[in-house]
Amino acid sequence: MLVEAAVAAGSVGPPGTAVRVREDVTAGRTVDVVEVGPADARLRYWIDRDGSLRRLELHTDANAWAQLDLQPAVVPRLTPVPRPAAKPRPTAPRPR
């Protein structure tokens, strides 16, 4: 029920339309393949047993599945972009 609620929250289908399609393996991990959405806009979420999204599939108009594989990883800390030194403002003489 929790997976259905989480998946349905971002789907185009009404609540209760998430269906577990099968168990599969991707990147050496066991996943549950969950499908949501109406027939003309189906999405499949491949969720591993830790709750991480491993693959997202979209059913296309050509009756094929477009897929995006996701690889959980640590995002490296980016170094700040150096900013140019501030230029001093020209000073106008003060009126007396």
mmCIF file of N, CA and C in Angstrom:
data_model
loop_
_atom_site.group_PDB
_atom_site.id
_atom_site.type_symbol
_atom_site.label_atom_id
_atom_site.label_comp_id
_atom_site.label_asym_id
_atom_site.label_seq_id
_atom_site.Cartn_x
_atom_site.Cartn_y
_atom_site.Cartn_z
ATOM 1 N N MET A 1 0.811 -1.191 0.000
ATOM 2 C CA MET A 1 0.000 0.000 0.000
ATOM 3 C C MET A 1 0.858 1.260 0.000
ATOM 4 N N LEU A 2 1.971 1.260 0.739
ATOM 5 C CA LEU A 2 2.825 2.441 0.793
ATOM 6 C C LEU A 2 3.459 2.727 -0.555
ATOM 7 N N VAL A 3 3.909 1.665 -1.262
ATOM 8 C CA VAL A 3 4.504 1.869 -2.587
ATOM 9 C C VAL A 3 3.457 2.435 -3.532
ATOM 10 N N GLU A 4 2.234 1.890 -3.492
ATOM 11 C CA GLU A 4 1.175 2.384 -4.363
ATOM 12 C C GLU A 4 0.892 3.859 -4.087
ATOM 13 N N ALA A 5 0.848 4.228 -2.832
ATOM 14 C CA ALA A 5 0.580 5.622 -2.483
ATOM 15 C C ALA A 5 1.699 6.537 -2.966
ATOM 16 N N ALA A 6 2.947 6.098 -2.786
ATOM 17 C CA ALA A 6 4.083 6.922 -3.206
ATOM 18 C C ALA A 6 4.142 7.050 -4.720
ATOM 19 N N VAL A 7 3.927 5.958 -5.409
ATOM 20 C CA VAL A 7 3.991 5.985 -6.869
ATOM 21 C C VAL A 7 2.810 6.757 -7.439
ATOM 22 N N ALA A 8 1.632 6.538 -6.907
ATOM 23 C CA ALA A 8 0.442 7.209 -7.420
ATOM 24 C C ALA A 8 0.476 8.715 -7.176
ATOM 25 N N ALA A 9 1.239 9.156 -6.190
ATOM 26 C CA ALA A 9 1.313 10.589 -5.893
ATOM 27 C C ALA A 9 1.847 11.377 -7.073
ATOM 28 N N GLY A 10 2.730 10.798 -7.863
ATOM 29 C CA GLY A 10 3.293 11.503 -9.008
ATOM 30 C C GLY A 10 2.764 11.007 -10.330
ATOM 31 N N SER A 11 1.736 10.184 -10.304
ATOM 32 C CA SER A 11 1.261 9.599 -11.559
ATOM 33 C C SER A 11 0.083 10.371 -12.127
ATOM 34 N N VAL A 12 -0.283 9.973 -13.315
ATOM 35 C CA VAL A 12 -1.417 10.607 -13.982
ATOM 36 C C VAL A 12 -2.702 9.828 -13.757
ATOM 37 N N GLY A 13 -2.617 8.692 -13.105
ATOM 38 C CA GLY A 13 -3.795 7.862 -12.883
ATOM 39 C C GLY A 13 -4.450 8.163 -11.548
ATOM 40 N N PRO A 14 -5.715 7.763 -11.408
ATOM 41 C CA PRO A 14 -6.394 7.955 -10.128
ATOM 42 C C PRO A 14 -5.836 7.005 -9.076
ATOM 43 N N PRO A 15 -6.063 7.285 -7.788
ATOM 44 C CA PRO A 15 -5.587 6.404 -6.732
ATOM 45 C C PRO A 15 -6.086 4.974 -6.952
ATOM 46 N N GLY A 16 -5.246 4.014 -6.625
ATOM 47 C CA GLY A 16 -5.625 2.622 -6.767
ATOM 48 C C GLY A 16 -5.270 2.015 -8.116
ATOM 49 N N THR A 17 -4.580 2.768 -8.984
ATOM 50 C CA THR A 17 -4.260 2.233 -10.305
ATOM 51 C C THR A 17 -2.850 1.673 -10.383
ATOM 52 N N ALA A 18 -2.069 1.755 -9.320
ATOM 53 C CA ALA A 18 -0.722 1.180 -9.333
ATOM 54 C C ALA A 18 -0.840 -0.334 -9.257
ATOM 55 N N VAL A 19 -0.129 -1.008 -10.166
ATOM 56 C CA VAL A 19 -0.182 -2.465 -10.233
ATOM 57 C C VAL A 19 1.246 -3.004 -10.244
ATOM 58 N N ARG A 20 1.515 -3.977 -9.379
ATOM 59 C CA ARG A 20 2.822 -4.637 -9.401
ATOM 60 C C ARG A 20 2.820 -5.591 -10.582
ATOM 61 N N VAL A 21 3.723 -5.345 -11.532
ATOM 62 C CA VAL A 21 3.779 -6.141 -12.749
ATOM 63 C C VAL A 21 4.549 -7.436 -12.515
ATOM 64 N N ARG A 22 5.725 -7.314 -11.877
ATOM 65 C CA ARG A 22 6.556 -8.497 -11.662
ATOM 66 C C ARG A 22 7.750 -8.141 -10.775
ATOM 67 N N GLU A 23 8.503 -9.171 -10.443
ATOM 68 C CA GLU A 23 9.799 -9.013 -9.800
ATOM 69 C C GLU A 23 10.843 -9.194 -10.895
ATOM 70 N N ASP A 24 11.915 -8.412 -10.853
ATOM 71 C CA ASP A 24 12.948 -8.489 -11.876
ATOM 72 C C ASP A 24 14.287 -8.181 -11.229
ATOM 73 N N VAL A 25 15.338 -8.137 -12.036
ATOM 74 C CA VAL A 25 16.673 -7.798 -11.553
ATOM 75 C C VAL A 25 17.273 -6.765 -12.499
ATOM 76 N N THR A 26 17.838 -5.712 -11.940
ATOM 77 C CA THR A 26 18.571 -4.722 -12.721
ATOM 78 C C THR A 26 19.778 -4.289 -11.918
ATOM 79 N N ALA A 27 20.909 -4.156 -12.586
ATOM 80 C CA ALA A 27 22.173 -3.779 -11.939
ATOM 81 C C ALA A 27 22.476 -4.680 -10.743
ATOM 82 N N GLY A 28 22.113 -5.962 -10.868
ATOM 83 C CA GLY A 28 22.393 -6.909 -9.803
ATOM 84 C C GLY A 28 21.487 -6.783 -8.596
ATOM 85 N N ARG A 29 20.442 -5.972 -8.681
ATOM 86 C CA ARG A 29 19.526 -5.751 -7.555
ATOM 87 C C ARG A 29 18.143 -6.287 -7.900
ATOM 88 N N THR A 30 17.491 -6.930 -6.934
ATOM 89 C CA THR A 30 16.114 -7.369 -7.101
ATOM 90 C C THR A 30 15.218 -6.147 -6.997
ATOM 91 N N VAL A 31 14.292 -6.026 -7.939
ATOM 92 C CA VAL A 31 13.380 -4.877 -7.972
ATOM 93 C C VAL A 31 11.945 -5.353 -8.152
ATOM 94 N N ASP A 32 11.016 -4.494 -7.755
ATOM 95 C CA ASP A 32 9.605 -4.679 -8.065
ATOM 96 C C ASP A 32 9.275 -3.717 -9.187
ATOM 97 N N VAL A 33 8.636 -4.220 -10.227
ATOM 98 C CA VAL A 33 8.223 -3.385 -11.347
ATOM 99 C C VAL A 33 6.758 -3.032 -11.111
ATOM 100 N N VAL A 34 6.497 -1.719 -10.968
ATOM 101 C CA VAL A 34 5.165 -1.222 -10.663
ATOM 102 C C VAL A 34 4.721 -0.335 -11.812
ATOM 103 N N GLU A 35 3.495 -0.542 -12.284
ATOM 104 C CA GLU A 35 2.969 0.224 -13.420
ATOM 105 C C GLU A 35 1.798 1.085 -12.961
ATOM 106 N N VAL A 36 1.780 2.314 -13.449
ATOM 107 C CA VAL A 36 0.687 3.242 -13.124
ATOM 108 C C VAL A 36 0.270 3.995 -14.379
ATOM 109 N N GLY A 37 -0.905 4.584 -14.305
ATOM 110 C CA GLY A 37 -1.367 5.449 -15.384
ATOM 111 C C GLY A 37 -2.311 4.763 -16.346
ATOM 112 N N PRO A 38 -2.978 5.582 -17.154
ATOM 113 C CA PRO A 38 -3.900 5.037 -18.150
ATOM 114 C C PRO A 38 -3.142 4.343 -19.279
ATOM 115 N N ALA A 39 -3.863 3.582 -20.081
ATOM 116 C CA ALA A 39 -3.244 2.782 -21.145
ATOM 117 C C ALA A 39 -2.414 3.618 -22.107
ATOM 118 N N ASP A 40 -2.803 4.851 -22.367
ATOM 119 C CA ASP A 40 -2.069 5.674 -23.344
ATOM 120 C C ASP A 40 -0.920 6.464 -22.722
ATOM 121 N N ALA A 41 -0.705 6.341 -21.414
ATOM 122 C CA ALA A 41 0.387 7.079 -20.758
ATOM 123 C C ALA A 41 0.937 6.279 -19.579
ATOM 124 N N ARG A 42 1.199 5.017 -19.805
ATOM 125 C CA ARG A 42 1.665 4.165 -18.709
ATOM 126 C C ARG A 42 3.119 4.454 -18.352
ATOM 127 N N LEU A 43 3.393 4.390 -17.066
ATOM 128 C CA LEU A 43 4.749 4.509 -16.532
ATOM 129 C C LEU A 43 5.052 3.270 -15.717
ATOM 130 N N ARG A 44 6.290 2.802 -15.806
ATOM 131 C CA ARG A 44 6.732 1.693 -14.966
ATOM 132 C C ARG A 44 7.901 2.171 -14.107
ATOM 133 N N TYR A 45 7.789 1.896 -12.825
ATOM 134 C CA TYR A 45 8.832 2.239 -11.866
ATOM 135 C C TYR A 45 9.492 0.937 -11.418
ATOM 136 N N TRP A 46 10.815 0.874 -11.494
ATOM 137 C CA TRP A 46 11.572 -0.279 -11.029
ATOM 138 C C TRP A 46 12.180 0.129 -9.694
ATOM 139 N N ILE A 47 11.659 -0.417 -8.609
ATOM 140 C CA ILE A 47 12.031 0.007 -7.262
ATOM 141 C C ILE A 47 12.721 -1.153 -6.552
ATOM 142 N N ASP A 48 13.960 -0.900 -6.048
ATOM 143 C CA ASP A 48 14.659 -1.984 -5.358
ATOM 144 C C ASP A 48 14.133 -2.134 -3.939
ATOM 145 N N ARG A 49 14.617 -3.160 -3.253
ATOM 146 C CA ARG A 49 14.093 -3.499 -1.930
ATOM 147 C C ARG A 49 14.485 -2.475 -0.865
ATOM 148 N N ASP A 50 15.399 -1.566 -1.200
ATOM 149 C CA ASP A 50 15.744 -0.476 -0.283
ATOM 150 C C ASP A 50 14.860 0.742 -0.529
ATOM 151 N N GLY A 51 13.992 0.679 -1.553
ATOM 152 C CA GLY A 51 13.112 1.793 -1.876
ATOM 153 C C GLY A 51 13.695 2.758 -2.879
ATOM 154 N N SER A 52 14.862 2.431 -3.447
ATOM 155 C CA SER A 52 15.495 3.315 -4.434
ATOM 156 C C SER A 52 14.925 3.044 -5.823
ATOM 157 N N LEU A 53 14.664 4.110 -6.555
ATOM 158 C CA LEU A 53 14.198 3.993 -7.929
ATOM 159 C C LEU A 53 15.391 3.646 -8.804
ATOM 160 N N ARG A 54 15.330 2.523 -9.512
ATOM 161 C CA ARG A 54 16.444 2.050 -10.335
ATOM 162 C C ARG A 54 16.210 2.263 -11.816
ATOM 163 N N ARG A 55 14.966 2.271 -12.235
ATOM 164 C CA ARG A 55 14.658 2.455 -13.661
ATOM 165 C C ARG A 55 13.269 3.057 -13.769
ATOM 166 N N LEU A 56 13.106 3.896 -14.781
ATOM 167 C CA LEU A 56 11.814 4.483 -15.100
ATOM 168 C C LEU A 56 11.541 4.177 -16.556
ATOM 169 N N GLU A 57 10.355 3.656 -16.852
ATOM 170 C CA GLU A 57 9.991 3.334 -18.233
ATOM 171 C C GLU A 57 8.712 4.069 -18.606
ATOM 172 N N LEU A 58 8.665 4.517 -19.850
ATOM 173 C CA LEU A 58 7.508 5.214 -20.386
ATOM 174 C C LEU A 58 7.035 4.471 -21.620
ATOM 175 N N HIS A 59 5.752 4.146 -21.663
ATOM 176 C CA HIS A 59 5.187 3.475 -22.827
ATOM 177 C C HIS A 59 4.989 4.510 -23.929
ATOM 178 N N THR A 60 5.577 4.269 -25.097
ATOM 179 C CA THR A 60 5.558 5.244 -26.184
ATOM 180 C C THR A 60 4.404 4.994 -27.146
ATOM 181 N N ASP A 61 4.169 5.972 -28.024
ATOM 182 C CA ASP A 61 3.133 5.840 -29.047
ATOM 183 C C ASP A 61 3.444 4.718 -30.028
ATOM 184 N N ALA A 62 4.725 4.366 -30.169
ATOM 185 C CA ALA A 62 5.140 3.301 -31.087
ATOM 186 C C ALA A 62 5.003 1.925 -30.430
ATOM 187 N N ASN A 63 4.306 1.864 -29.288
ATOM 188 C CA ASN A 63 4.087 0.630 -28.549
ATOM 189 C C ASN A 63 5.404 -0.010 -28.083
ATOM 190 N N ALA A 64 6.347 0.828 -27.708
ATOM 191 C CA ALA A 64 7.629 0.389 -27.166
ATOM 192 C C ALA A 64 7.792 1.023 -25.784
ATOM 193 N N TRP A 65 8.822 0.613 -25.062
ATOM 194 C CA TRP A 65 9.113 1.179 -23.745
ATOM 195 C C TRP A 65 10.423 1.953 -23.812
ATOM 196 N N ALA A 66 10.361 3.236 -23.533
ATOM 197 C CA ALA A 66 11.575 4.053 -23.396
ATOM 198 C C ALA A 66 12.003 3.929 -21.943
ATOM 199 N N GLN A 67 13.298 3.715 -21.713
ATOM 200 C CA GLN A 67 13.720 3.524 -20.326
ATOM 201 C C GLN A 67 14.889 4.418 -19.957
ATOM 202 N N LEU A 68 14.894 4.778 -18.687
ATOM 203 C CA LEU A 68 15.961 5.574 -18.100
ATOM 204 C C LEU A 68 16.468 4.809 -16.894
ATOM 205 N N ASP A 69 17.730 4.356 -16.950
ATOM 206 C CA ASP A 69 18.328 3.655 -15.815
ATOM 207 C C ASP A 69 18.959 4.666 -14.874
ATOM 208 N N LEU A 70 18.726 4.470 -13.595
ATOM 209 C CA LEU A 70 19.232 5.377 -12.573
ATOM 210 C C LEU A 70 20.245 4.645 -11.709
ATOM 211 N N GLN A 71 21.311 5.313 -11.369
ATOM 212 C CA GLN A 71 22.391 4.729 -10.576
ATOM 213 C C GLN A 71 22.580 5.592 -9.332
ATOM 214 N N PRO A 72 22.144 5.119 -8.162
ATOM 215 C CA PRO A 72 22.361 5.914 -6.953
ATOM 216 C C PRO A 72 23.855 6.118 -6.725
ATOM 217 N N ALA A 73 24.236 7.324 -6.403
ATOM 218 C CA ALA A 73 25.643 7.638 -6.176
ATOM 219 C C ALA A 73 25.751 8.888 -5.311
ATOM 220 N N VAL A 74 26.918 9.078 -4.766
ATOM 221 C CA VAL A 74 27.196 10.285 -3.993
ATOM 222 C C VAL A 74 27.523 11.403 -4.980
ATOM 223 N N VAL A 75 26.882 12.521 -4.814
ATOM 224 C CA VAL A 75 27.145 13.669 -5.666
ATOM 225 C C VAL A 75 28.342 14.421 -5.092
ATOM 226 N N PRO A 76 29.392 14.590 -5.881
ATOM 227 C CA PRO A 76 30.576 15.277 -5.340
ATOM 228 C C PRO A 76 30.270 16.738 -5.040
ATOM 229 N N ARG A 77 30.937 17.233 -4.034
ATOM 230 C CA ARG A 77 30.780 18.643 -3.676
ATOM 231 C C ARG A 77 31.456 19.477 -4.749
ATOM 232 N N LEU A 78 30.753 20.459 -5.258
ATOM 233 C CA LEU A 78 31.305 21.314 -6.299
ATOM 234 C C LEU A 78 32.095 22.454 -5.677
ATOM 235 N N THR A 79 33.169 22.815 -6.330
ATOM 236 C CA THR A 79 33.943 23.957 -5.844
ATOM 237 C C THR A 79 33.233 25.227 -6.289
ATOM 238 N N PRO A 80 33.252 26.238 -5.448
ATOM 239 C CA PRO A 80 32.566 27.472 -5.819
ATOM 240 C C PRO A 80 33.218 28.114 -7.048
ATOM 241 N N VAL A 81 32.393 28.758 -7.824
ATOM 242 C CA VAL A 81 32.891 29.466 -9.006
ATOM 243 C C VAL A 81 33.583 30.730 -8.519
ATOM 244 N N PRO A 82 34.842 30.948 -8.941
ATOM 245 C CA PRO A 82 35.520 32.167 -8.486
ATOM 246 C C PRO A 82 34.820 33.407 -9.045
ATOM 247 N N ARG A 83 34.685 34.371 -8.190
ATOM 248 C CA ARG A 83 34.054 35.623 -8.619
ATOM 249 C C ARG A 83 35.136 36.669 -8.832
ATOM 250 N N PRO A 84 34.961 37.488 -9.841
ATOM 251 C CA PRO A 84 35.956 38.536 -10.060
ATOM 252 C C PRO A 84 35.946 39.519 -8.881
ATOM 253 N N ALA A 85 37.102 40.070 -8.635
ATOM 254 C CA ALA A 85 37.207 41.045 -7.550
ATOM 255 C C ALA A 85 36.302 42.235 -7.858
ATOM 256 N N ALA A 86 35.723 42.764 -6.806
ATOM 257 C CA ALA A 86 34.837 43.918 -6.974
ATOM 258 C C ALA A 86 35.645 45.125 -7.428
ATOM 259 N N LYS A 87 35.113 45.800 -8.414
ATOM 260 C CA LYS A 87 35.782 47.012 -8.894
ATOM 261 C C LYS A 87 35.339 48.175 -8.024
ATOM 262 N N PRO A 88 36.286 49.010 -7.615
ATOM 263 C CA PRO A 88 35.865 50.162 -6.806
ATOM 264 C C PRO A 88 35.020 51.107 -7.652
ATOM 265 N N ARG A 89 34.026 51.676 -7.005
ATOM 266 C CA ARG A 89 33.158 52.624 -7.716
ATOM 267 C C ARG A 89 33.883 53.952 -7.860
ATOM 268 N N PRO A 90 33.699 54.558 -9.010
ATOM 269 C CA PRO A 90 34.320 55.901 -9.127
ATOM 270 C C PRO A 90 33.633 56.844 -8.157
ATOM 271 N N THR A 91 34.432 57.660 -7.524
ATOM 272 C CA THR A 91 33.863 58.604 -6.560
ATOM 273 C C THR A 91 33.786 59.969 -7.203
ATOM 274 N N ALA A 92 32.632 60.505 -7.133
ATOM 275 C CA ALA A 92 32.429 61.858 -7.653
ATOM 276 C C ALA A 92 32.677 62.842 -6.503
ATOM 277 N N PRO A 93 33.226 63.989 -6.830
ATOM 278 C CA PRO A 93 33.433 64.970 -5.757
ATOM 279 C C PRO A 93 32.094 65.344 -5.147
ATOM 280 N N ARG A 94 32.109 65.518 -3.832
ATOM 281 C CA ARG A 94 30.892 65.882 -3.133
ATOM 282 C C ARG A 94 30.561 67.340 -3.365
ATOM 283 N N PRO A 95 29.311 67.620 -3.647
ATOM 284 C CA PRO A 95 28.924 69.041 -3.801
ATOM 285 C C PRO A 95 29.007 69.755 -2.445
ATOM 286 N N ARG A 96 29.398 71.013 -2.488
ATOM 287 C CA ARG A 96 29.536 71.792 -1.239
ATOM 288 C C ARG A 96 28.372 72.657 -1.002
#
